[in-house]
Short mmCIF file of C-alpha atoms and ligand atoms in Angstrom, two decimals:
data_model
loop_
_atom_site.label_atom_id
_atom_site.label_comp_id
_atom_site.label_asym_id
_atom_site.label_seq_id
_atom_site.Cartn_x
_atom_site.Cartn_y
_atom_site.Cartn_z
CA MET W 1 33.41 -29.62 26.17
CA GLU W 2 30.35 -27.83 25.79
CA LYS W 3 29.52 -26.50 23.05
CA GLN W 4 29.33 -22.55 23.97
CA LYS W 5 33.50 -22.93 25.22
CA ILE W 6 33.52 -24.40 21.14
CA MET W 7 31.83 -21.59 19.40
CA THR W 8 33.83 -19.06 22.12
CA ILE W 9 36.93 -21.13 20.60
CA ALA W 10 35.82 -20.48 17.08
CA ARG W 11 34.86 -16.75 17.48
CA LEU W 12 38.34 -16.08 19.44
CA ILE W 13 40.45 -17.72 15.77
CA ARG W 14 37.96 -15.97 13.22
CA ASP W 15 38.93 -12.53 14.84
CA SER W 16 42.52 -13.72 14.43
CA GLY W 17 44.54 -16.76 14.54
CA SER W 18 47.06 -15.67 16.28
CA ASN W 19 47.47 -15.55 20.17
CA VAL W 20 44.52 -17.48 20.52
CA ALA W 21 45.81 -19.32 23.57
CA ALA W 22 46.64 -16.11 25.51
CA LYS W 23 43.17 -14.35 24.77
CA LEU W 24 40.91 -18.15 25.20
CA ALA W 25 42.75 -18.01 28.57
CA GLU W 26 41.98 -14.36 29.68
CA HIS W 27 38.43 -14.68 28.05
CA GLU W 28 37.55 -17.67 30.11
CA GLY W 29 39.55 -16.69 33.21
CA VAL W 30 41.96 -19.80 32.94
CA SER W 31 45.09 -20.33 32.63
CA ARG W 32 47.14 -20.09 29.39
CA GLN W 33 47.96 -23.92 30.03
CA ALA W 34 44.59 -24.68 30.67
CA ALA W 35 43.31 -22.89 27.75
CA SER W 36 46.06 -24.27 25.33
CA ALA W 37 45.24 -27.87 26.41
CA TRP W 38 42.01 -27.02 24.63
CA LEU W 39 42.90 -26.05 21.94
CA SER W 40 45.02 -29.11 21.35
CA LYS W 41 42.17 -31.17 22.08
CA LEU W 42 39.60 -28.89 19.35
CA LYS W 43 42.77 -29.94 17.48
CA ARG W 44 42.95 -33.86 17.56
CA ASP W 45 38.85 -33.84 17.06
CA GLY W 46 39.63 -32.17 13.54
CA LEU W 47 37.67 -29.11 14.60
CA ILE W 48 40.35 -26.41 14.92
CA ALA W 49 43.52 -26.84 12.21
CA SER W 50 47.07 -25.23 13.15
CA SER W 51 49.98 -24.18 11.76
CA GLY W 52 53.39 -22.87 13.36
CA THR W 53 54.78 -23.47 17.20
CA GLY W 54 54.93 -21.86 20.26
CA ARG W 55 54.23 -18.47 19.91
CA GLY W 56 54.34 -17.88 16.37
CA ILE W 57 51.51 -20.81 15.93
CA SER W 58 48.21 -20.01 13.85
CA TYR W 59 44.74 -21.43 14.33
CA SER W 60 42.36 -21.64 11.69
CA LEU W 61 38.99 -23.97 11.07
CA PRO W 62 38.87 -26.06 8.61
CA THR W 63 36.14 -26.96 5.68
CA LEU W 64 34.15 -29.20 8.00
CA LYS W 65 31.41 -30.74 5.45
CA TYR W 66 31.34 -29.20 1.52
CA ALA W 67 29.19 -29.46 -0.98
CA VAL W 68 29.70 -28.33 -4.69
CA LYS W 69 27.72 -28.72 -7.80
CA GLU W 70 26.45 -26.92 -11.59
CA TYR W 71 23.11 -27.33 -12.44
CA PRO W 72 22.09 -26.52 -15.72
CA ARG W 73 18.73 -23.84 -15.57
CA GLU W 74 16.90 -24.63 -18.50
CA GLY W 75 14.08 -27.10 -16.26
CA LEU W 76 15.63 -26.74 -12.41
CA SER W 77 13.64 -25.98 -10.08
CA GLU W 78 14.88 -24.53 -6.28
CA ASP W 79 13.39 -27.54 -3.76
CA VAL W 80 15.65 -29.79 -5.95
CA VAL W 81 19.17 -27.81 -5.47
CA TRP W 82 18.17 -27.28 -1.36
CA ARG W 83 17.06 -30.92 -0.89
CA GLU W 84 20.18 -32.77 -3.25
CA LEU W 85 22.82 -30.17 -1.66
CA GLY W 86 21.65 -27.37 0.87
CA ALA W 87 19.12 -29.48 3.60
CA PRO W 88 22.05 -32.03 3.90
CA ILE W 89 25.02 -29.80 5.63
CA VAL W 90 22.67 -27.91 7.85
CA GLN W 91 20.52 -30.82 8.37
CA ASP W 92 22.86 -31.05 12.25
CA LEU W 93 22.19 -27.83 12.48
CA SER W 94 19.32 -25.59 15.43
CA ASN W 95 15.12 -25.45 12.99
CA ASN W 96 15.55 -21.59 12.72
CA VAL W 97 18.89 -21.85 11.59
CA ARG W 98 17.76 -24.44 8.51
CA GLY W 99 14.66 -22.07 8.34
CA ILE W 100 16.45 -19.36 7.35
CA TRP W 101 18.82 -21.10 4.92
CA HIS W 102 15.88 -23.03 3.65
CA HIS W 103 15.18 -19.99 2.76
CA GLY W 104 18.28 -18.09 1.83
CA ILE W 105 19.10 -21.02 -0.57
CA THR W 106 15.99 -21.53 -2.84
CA GLU W 107 14.93 -18.13 -2.93
CA MET W 108 18.31 -17.05 -4.79
CA VAL W 109 18.40 -19.73 -6.87
CA ASN W 110 14.53 -18.97 -7.73
CA ASN W 111 16.14 -15.88 -8.70
CA ALA W 112 18.60 -16.76 -10.73
CA ILE W 113 16.16 -19.26 -11.88
CA ASP W 114 13.86 -16.94 -12.61
CA HIS W 115 15.77 -13.16 -14.02
CA SER W 116 19.00 -14.34 -15.21
CA SER W 117 18.90 -15.78 -18.24
CA SER W 118 22.06 -17.95 -17.62
CA GLU W 119 22.45 -21.33 -18.84
CA THR W 120 24.04 -22.39 -15.74
CA VAL W 121 23.67 -21.90 -11.60
CA HIS W 122 26.39 -23.03 -9.92
CA LEU W 123 26.48 -23.45 -5.91
CA SER W 124 29.29 -23.56 -3.51
CA ILE W 125 28.34 -24.51 -0.02
CA TYR W 126 31.02 -24.68 3.23
CA GLN W 127 30.61 -25.36 7.04
CA THR W 128 33.06 -24.14 9.49
CA ILE W 129 32.50 -25.68 13.40
CA LEU W 130 31.59 -21.43 13.67
CA ASP W 131 29.70 -20.89 10.71
CA THR W 132 27.80 -21.75 7.09
CA THR W 133 28.35 -20.14 3.85
CA VAL W 134 26.71 -20.41 0.02
CA ILE W 135 27.51 -19.23 -2.72
CA VAL W 136 24.46 -18.88 -5.83
CA THR W 137 27.08 -17.52 -8.48
CA ASP W 138 25.13 -17.30 -12.44
CA ARG W 139 26.69 -16.28 -15.12
CA GLY W 140 23.63 -14.57 -17.12
CA GLU W 141 23.37 -10.14 -17.51
CA GLY W 142 24.55 -9.61 -14.05
CA ILE W 143 21.35 -8.50 -11.14
CA PHE W 144 22.16 -4.35 -11.38
CA LYS W 145 22.28 -4.14 -15.43
CA LYS W 146 18.45 -6.13 -15.55
CA ILE W 147 17.15 -3.45 -13.08
CA GLN W 148 19.09 -0.63 -15.01
CA ARG W 149 17.80 -1.82 -18.53
CA ALA W 150 14.71 -2.37 -16.49
CA LEU W 151 14.09 1.05 -14.67
CA ASN W 152 16.28 3.24 -17.62
CA LEU W 153 18.13 3.86 -15.13
CA TYR W 154 21.59 6.31 -15.50
CA ASP W 155 23.57 4.31 -12.68
CA ALA W 156 23.73 0.66 -11.87
CA ARG W 157 24.58 1.54 -8.72
CA GLU W 158 21.19 3.18 -8.19
CA ALA W 159 19.80 -0.37 -8.91
CA ILE W 160 21.25 -0.74 -5.31
CA LEU W 161 19.11 1.25 -4.14
CA GLU W 162 16.14 0.18 -5.45
CA LEU W 163 16.90 -3.68 -3.67
CA ALA W 164 17.33 -1.88 -0.44
CA LYS W 165 14.52 0.00 -0.21
CA GLY W 166 12.41 -3.64 -0.96
CA LYS W 167 9.51 -4.15 -3.10
CA PHE W 168 11.23 -4.05 -6.45
CA THR W 169 11.27 -7.15 -8.72
CA THR W 170 11.36 -6.32 -12.74
CA ASP W 171 8.31 -9.29 -13.06
CA PRO W 172 5.13 -8.21 -10.76
CA ASP W 173 3.00 -10.70 -12.89
CA ASN W 174 5.22 -13.42 -11.44
CA HIS W 175 7.56 -12.18 -8.67
CA SER W 176 6.53 -9.29 -6.17
CA GLY W 177 10.38 -8.31 -4.91
CA GLU W 178 10.80 -9.91 -1.16
CA GLY W 179 13.43 -12.52 -2.34
CA ILE W 180 16.33 -9.82 -1.68
CA PHE W 181 14.77 -7.86 0.91
CA PHE W 182 14.00 -10.23 3.12
CA SER W 183 16.86 -13.29 2.85
CA SER W 184 19.36 -10.17 3.34
CA LYS W 185 18.32 -9.14 6.92
CA MET W 186 18.18 -13.63 7.82
CA PHE W 187 21.94 -13.27 7.49
CA ASP W 188 24.82 -12.27 9.18
CA GLU W 189 26.50 -12.01 6.03
CA PHE W 190 25.29 -11.07 2.67
CA TRP W 191 26.98 -10.11 -0.44
CA ILE W 192 26.10 -9.56 -4.21
CA ARG W 193 29.01 -9.29 -7.10
CA SER W 194 27.87 -8.41 -10.57
CA GLY W 195 30.09 -6.14 -12.93
CA ILE W 196 32.54 -4.02 -10.74
CA LEU W 197 29.05 -3.37 -8.06
CA ARG W 198 29.25 -5.07 -4.24
CA PHE W 199 25.71 -4.77 -1.77
CA VAL W 200 26.39 -5.90 0.97
CA HIS W 201 24.33 -6.17 4.48
CA ASP W 202 25.85 -7.92 7.22
CA ASP W 203 24.76 -6.04 10.05
CA ASP W 204 20.41 -4.93 11.26
CA GLU W 205 21.85 -2.30 12.81
CA ALA W 206 23.92 -0.27 9.85
CA PRO W 207 22.84 0.50 6.81
CA ASP W 208 23.41 -1.75 3.49
CA ILE W 209 26.69 -0.59 1.81
CA LEU W 210 27.73 0.15 -1.47
CA TYR W 211 31.01 -1.10 -2.77
CA GLU W 212 32.92 -1.59 -6.12
CA SER W 213 35.81 -2.91 -7.15
CA ASP W 214 38.02 -3.50 -9.64
CA GLU W 215 37.57 -6.83 -10.55
CA ASP W 216 34.49 -7.28 -12.99
CA VAL W 217 32.63 -10.52 -12.29
CA VAL W 218 30.04 -12.19 -14.73
CA GLY W 219 26.37 -12.52 -13.60
CA THR W 220 25.54 -12.64 -10.23
CA ARG W 221 28.03 -14.21 -7.08
CA VAL W 222 26.00 -13.86 -4.02
CA VAL W 223 26.86 -14.90 -1.13
CA MET W 224 25.06 -15.53 2.20
CA ARG W 225 26.97 -16.53 5.32
CA LEU W 226 25.89 -17.32 8.55
CA ASN W 227 26.37 -19.03 12.57
CA ASN W 228 25.34 -22.29 12.91
CA ASP W 229 24.13 -20.88 16.28
CA SER W 230 22.40 -17.71 15.15
CA PRO W 231 18.84 -17.02 17.17
CA ARG W 232 17.70 -15.59 14.25
CA THR W 233 14.31 -16.68 12.95
CA THR W 234 13.03 -16.11 9.55
CA LYS W 235 9.87 -14.57 11.69
CA GLU W 236 11.84 -12.76 13.69
CA VAL W 237 12.64 -10.51 10.54
CA PHE W 238 9.38 -11.19 8.32
CA ASP W 239 8.22 -9.18 12.12
CA LYS W 240 10.79 -6.24 12.14
CA PHE W 241 9.78 -5.20 8.36
CA ALA W 242 5.85 -5.53 8.49
CA LEU W 243 2.57 -4.12 10.79
CA PRO W 244 1.46 -7.21 12.28
CA GLU W 245 -2.54 -6.70 10.35
CA ASP W 246 -0.83 -6.55 7.30
CA PHE W 247 1.37 -9.79 5.40
CA SER W 248 3.38 -8.31 2.96
CA PHE W 249 5.87 -5.34 4.15
CA ALA W 250 5.75 -2.23 5.69
CA LYS W 251 8.40 -0.73 6.56
CA THR W 252 12.13 0.08 5.72
CA ILE W 253 14.86 1.65 6.01
CA VAL W 254 16.93 3.53 3.44
CA PRO W 255 20.50 3.99 3.92
CA VAL W 256 20.24 7.50 2.21
CA ARG W 257 24.19 7.05 1.54
CA LEU W 258 22.69 5.01 -1.22
CA ALA W 259 21.39 8.34 -2.55
CA GLN W 260 24.54 9.28 -3.19
CA HIS W 261 27.72 9.20 -5.84
CA GLU W 262 30.78 9.19 -4.77
CA GLY W 263 32.42 12.20 -4.65
CA GLU W 264 29.01 13.60 -4.29
CA LYS W 265 26.73 15.51 -1.32
CA LEU W 266 23.49 15.29 -1.95
CA VAL W 267 22.26 18.92 -2.46
CA SER W 268 19.95 18.20 -5.46
CA ARG W 269 15.66 18.17 -5.70
CA SER W 270 16.50 15.23 -8.21
CA GLN W 271 18.66 13.35 -6.25
CA ALA W 272 16.13 13.86 -3.47
CA LYS W 273 13.33 12.29 -6.41
CA ARG W 274 15.51 9.44 -7.12
CA LEU W 275 15.34 8.36 -3.29
CA THR W 276 11.75 8.71 -2.87
CA ARG W 277 11.16 6.72 -6.07
CA ARG W 278 8.17 3.81 -5.04
CA PHE W 279 8.29 5.47 -1.24
CA GLU W 280 5.12 5.71 -1.10
CA ARG W 281 4.93 1.41 -1.09
CA PHE W 282 5.19 1.51 2.71
CA GLN W 283 3.65 2.87 5.57
CA THR W 284 7.25 3.72 7.28
CA VAL W 285 10.05 4.88 5.87
CA VAL W 286 13.14 5.57 7.85
CA LEU W 287 16.03 7.31 6.41
CA ASP W 288 19.55 6.27 7.90
CA PHE W 289 21.84 9.32 7.28
CA THR W 290 25.00 7.63 8.44
CA GLY W 291 27.77 8.51 6.11
CA VAL W 292 25.99 11.39 5.39
CA GLU W 293 27.83 14.24 6.91
CA GLU W 294 25.35 17.36 5.28
CA ILE W 295 22.70 17.90 2.84
CA GLY W 296 21.46 20.36 0.38
CA GLN W 297 18.03 22.64 1.41
CA ALA W 298 16.21 21.83 -2.10
CA PHE W 299 17.60 18.00 -1.09
CA ALA W 300 16.41 18.09 2.27
CA ASP W 301 12.71 20.78 0.98
CA GLU W 302 12.00 18.03 -2.18
CA VAL W 303 12.05 14.99 0.57
CA PHE W 304 10.69 16.93 4.15
CA ARG W 305 8.67 19.14 2.68
CA VAL W 306 7.90 18.88 -1.31
CA PHE W 307 7.18 14.59 -0.76
CA LYS W 308 6.03 14.86 2.97
CA THR W 309 3.48 17.58 1.92
CA ALA W 310 2.16 15.03 -1.48
CA HIS W 311 1.64 11.90 0.53
CA PRO W 312 0.71 12.53 4.46
CA GLU W 313 -0.03 9.02 4.87
CA ILE W 314 3.38 7.82 4.96
CA THR W 315 5.39 7.64 7.78
CA MET W 316 9.41 9.39 7.48
CA THR W 317 11.41 9.18 10.56
CA PRO W 318 15.26 10.30 10.19
CA ILE W 319 17.72 8.22 12.20
CA ARG W 320 21.12 8.96 12.72
CA MET W 321 21.87 12.14 12.01
CA SER W 322 24.55 14.69 11.72
CA GLU W 323 24.05 18.23 13.73
CA ALA W 324 23.89 19.88 9.99
CA VAL W 325 21.25 17.15 8.19
CA GLN W 326 19.24 17.88 11.25
CA ALA W 327 19.27 21.70 11.62
CA MET W 328 19.09 21.32 7.52
CA ILE W 329 15.71 19.16 8.37
CA ARG W 330 14.37 21.00 10.85
CA ARG W 331 14.37 24.67 8.81
CA VAL W 332 12.68 23.26 5.57
CA GLN W 333 10.03 21.52 8.32
CA ILE W 334 9.55 24.91 9.79
CA SER W 335 8.85 26.35 5.91
CA THR W 336 5.66 24.74 6.02
N1 LIG X 1 20.56 -13.56 -10.49
C1 LIG X 1 19.48 -12.11 -10.99
N2 LIG X 1 19.97 -12.53 -12.46
C2 LIG X 1 19.31 -10.98 -12.98
N3 LIG X 1 18.58 -9.70 -12.51
C3 LIG X 1 18.16 -10.46 -11.34
C4 LIG X 1 18.82 -12.10 -10.15
N4 LIG X 1 18.23 -12.33 -9.28
C5 LIG X 1 17.53 -10.62 -9.00
N5 LIG X 1 17.76 -10.42 -9.60
C6 LIG X 1 16.55 -8.42 -9.95
O1 LIG X 1 16.65 -8.25 -8.76
C7 LIG X 1 14.96 -8.09 -8.86
C8 LIG X 1 14.93 -8.76 -7.36
O2 LIG X 1 14.29 -9.34 -6.78
P1 LIG X 1 13.87 -10.31 -5.42
O3 LIG X 1 14.81 -11.56 -4.99
O4 LIG X 1 14.34 -9.33 -4.19
O5 LIG X 1 12.35 -9.88 -5.51
P2 LIG X 1 11.86 -11.21 -7.54
O6 LIG X 1 12.55 -11.96 -7.51
O7 LIG X 1 11.25 -9.72 -8.06
O8 LIG X 1 9.97 -11.62 -6.36
P3 LIG X 1 10.43 -12.39 -5.24
O9 LIG X 1 12.07 -12.74 -4.86
O10 LIG X 1 8.96 -12.14 -4.51
O11 LIG X 1 9.74 -13.74 -5.79
C9 LIG X 1 14.17 -9.07 -9.99
O12 LIG X 1 12.90 -8.99 -9.70
C10 LIG X 1 15.35 -8.83 -11.19
O13 LIG X 1 15.08 -7.97 -11.40
MG1 LIG X 2 13.13 -13.03 -6.08
#
């Protein structure tokens, strides 16, 4: 069976394990019998699994390759982890996909080594026919608490905003603060869980999301997932956020709603200052207003008039504005 058809089937199964034969028949324009025959073949080959019978049959994607190991952090090097655990599992995938895994695994393991102060670093890797998932876990202080402490932030949730903006590091002598910013954009799904907070990047066109949950994760857990046939390259991600003549990145997309705590409206100058902190490091700042219904006059004035007047060299581009947000921004800009 061609690779592409197998991946189509795997995607259908990932979306939902039930009624797969019918959906596949419709998708490929073939009879249900033909679709069922393909599914039986893939099942015999061990690439998909099923439970139940007849119309109640449900398909799933079994783990085909798997690796797990806990390393002592002291003396560990990210290259060793890559060669020993990562590289063997992704060796049959295309160059661009291997490149992304090399980047993501070494950056996230390096973070656990250099920033977590944990005793151990734990990795698990799973691969199905469709995708590969890597989880890097340490039992240290926790990324959001560490950033909160370093910046003296009132709330650990603000740490996520700093990460989304990029170029943030608590160790400027040894680091540049680019690891999470770029890695998160290379994967189909990228999460960081620590304490009760979760930072999620799962779609280049959508803003990063902050979730809160009841579960309290000790240390830091990073989850990266990438489709095995992804066409993305590391270079494409670096280029998208860098100007050609510049070796470091100069553009950032900031999800404005991360500056908004639960139940809050964006109204005050202090909220605006929280948002614009460190914008100076970028030439272009795209402000994504998804999930923000309205903003107050003081907030808009601080970002789009006061800050802009003080930093004429920075291009600020608001996108995905509601009518109310657009009207408020226009109003403060007219008054300059
Ligand atoms: N596992 C971790 N535990 C605690 N803090 C972390 C962890 N990973 C990252 N951090 C914090 O998040 C910050 C940003 O990480 P990121 O990888 O983006 O940049 P960096 O490691 O500082 O620089 P670079 O990756 O460019 O070398 C770090 O400076 C550190 O404060
Ligand atoms: Mg790093």
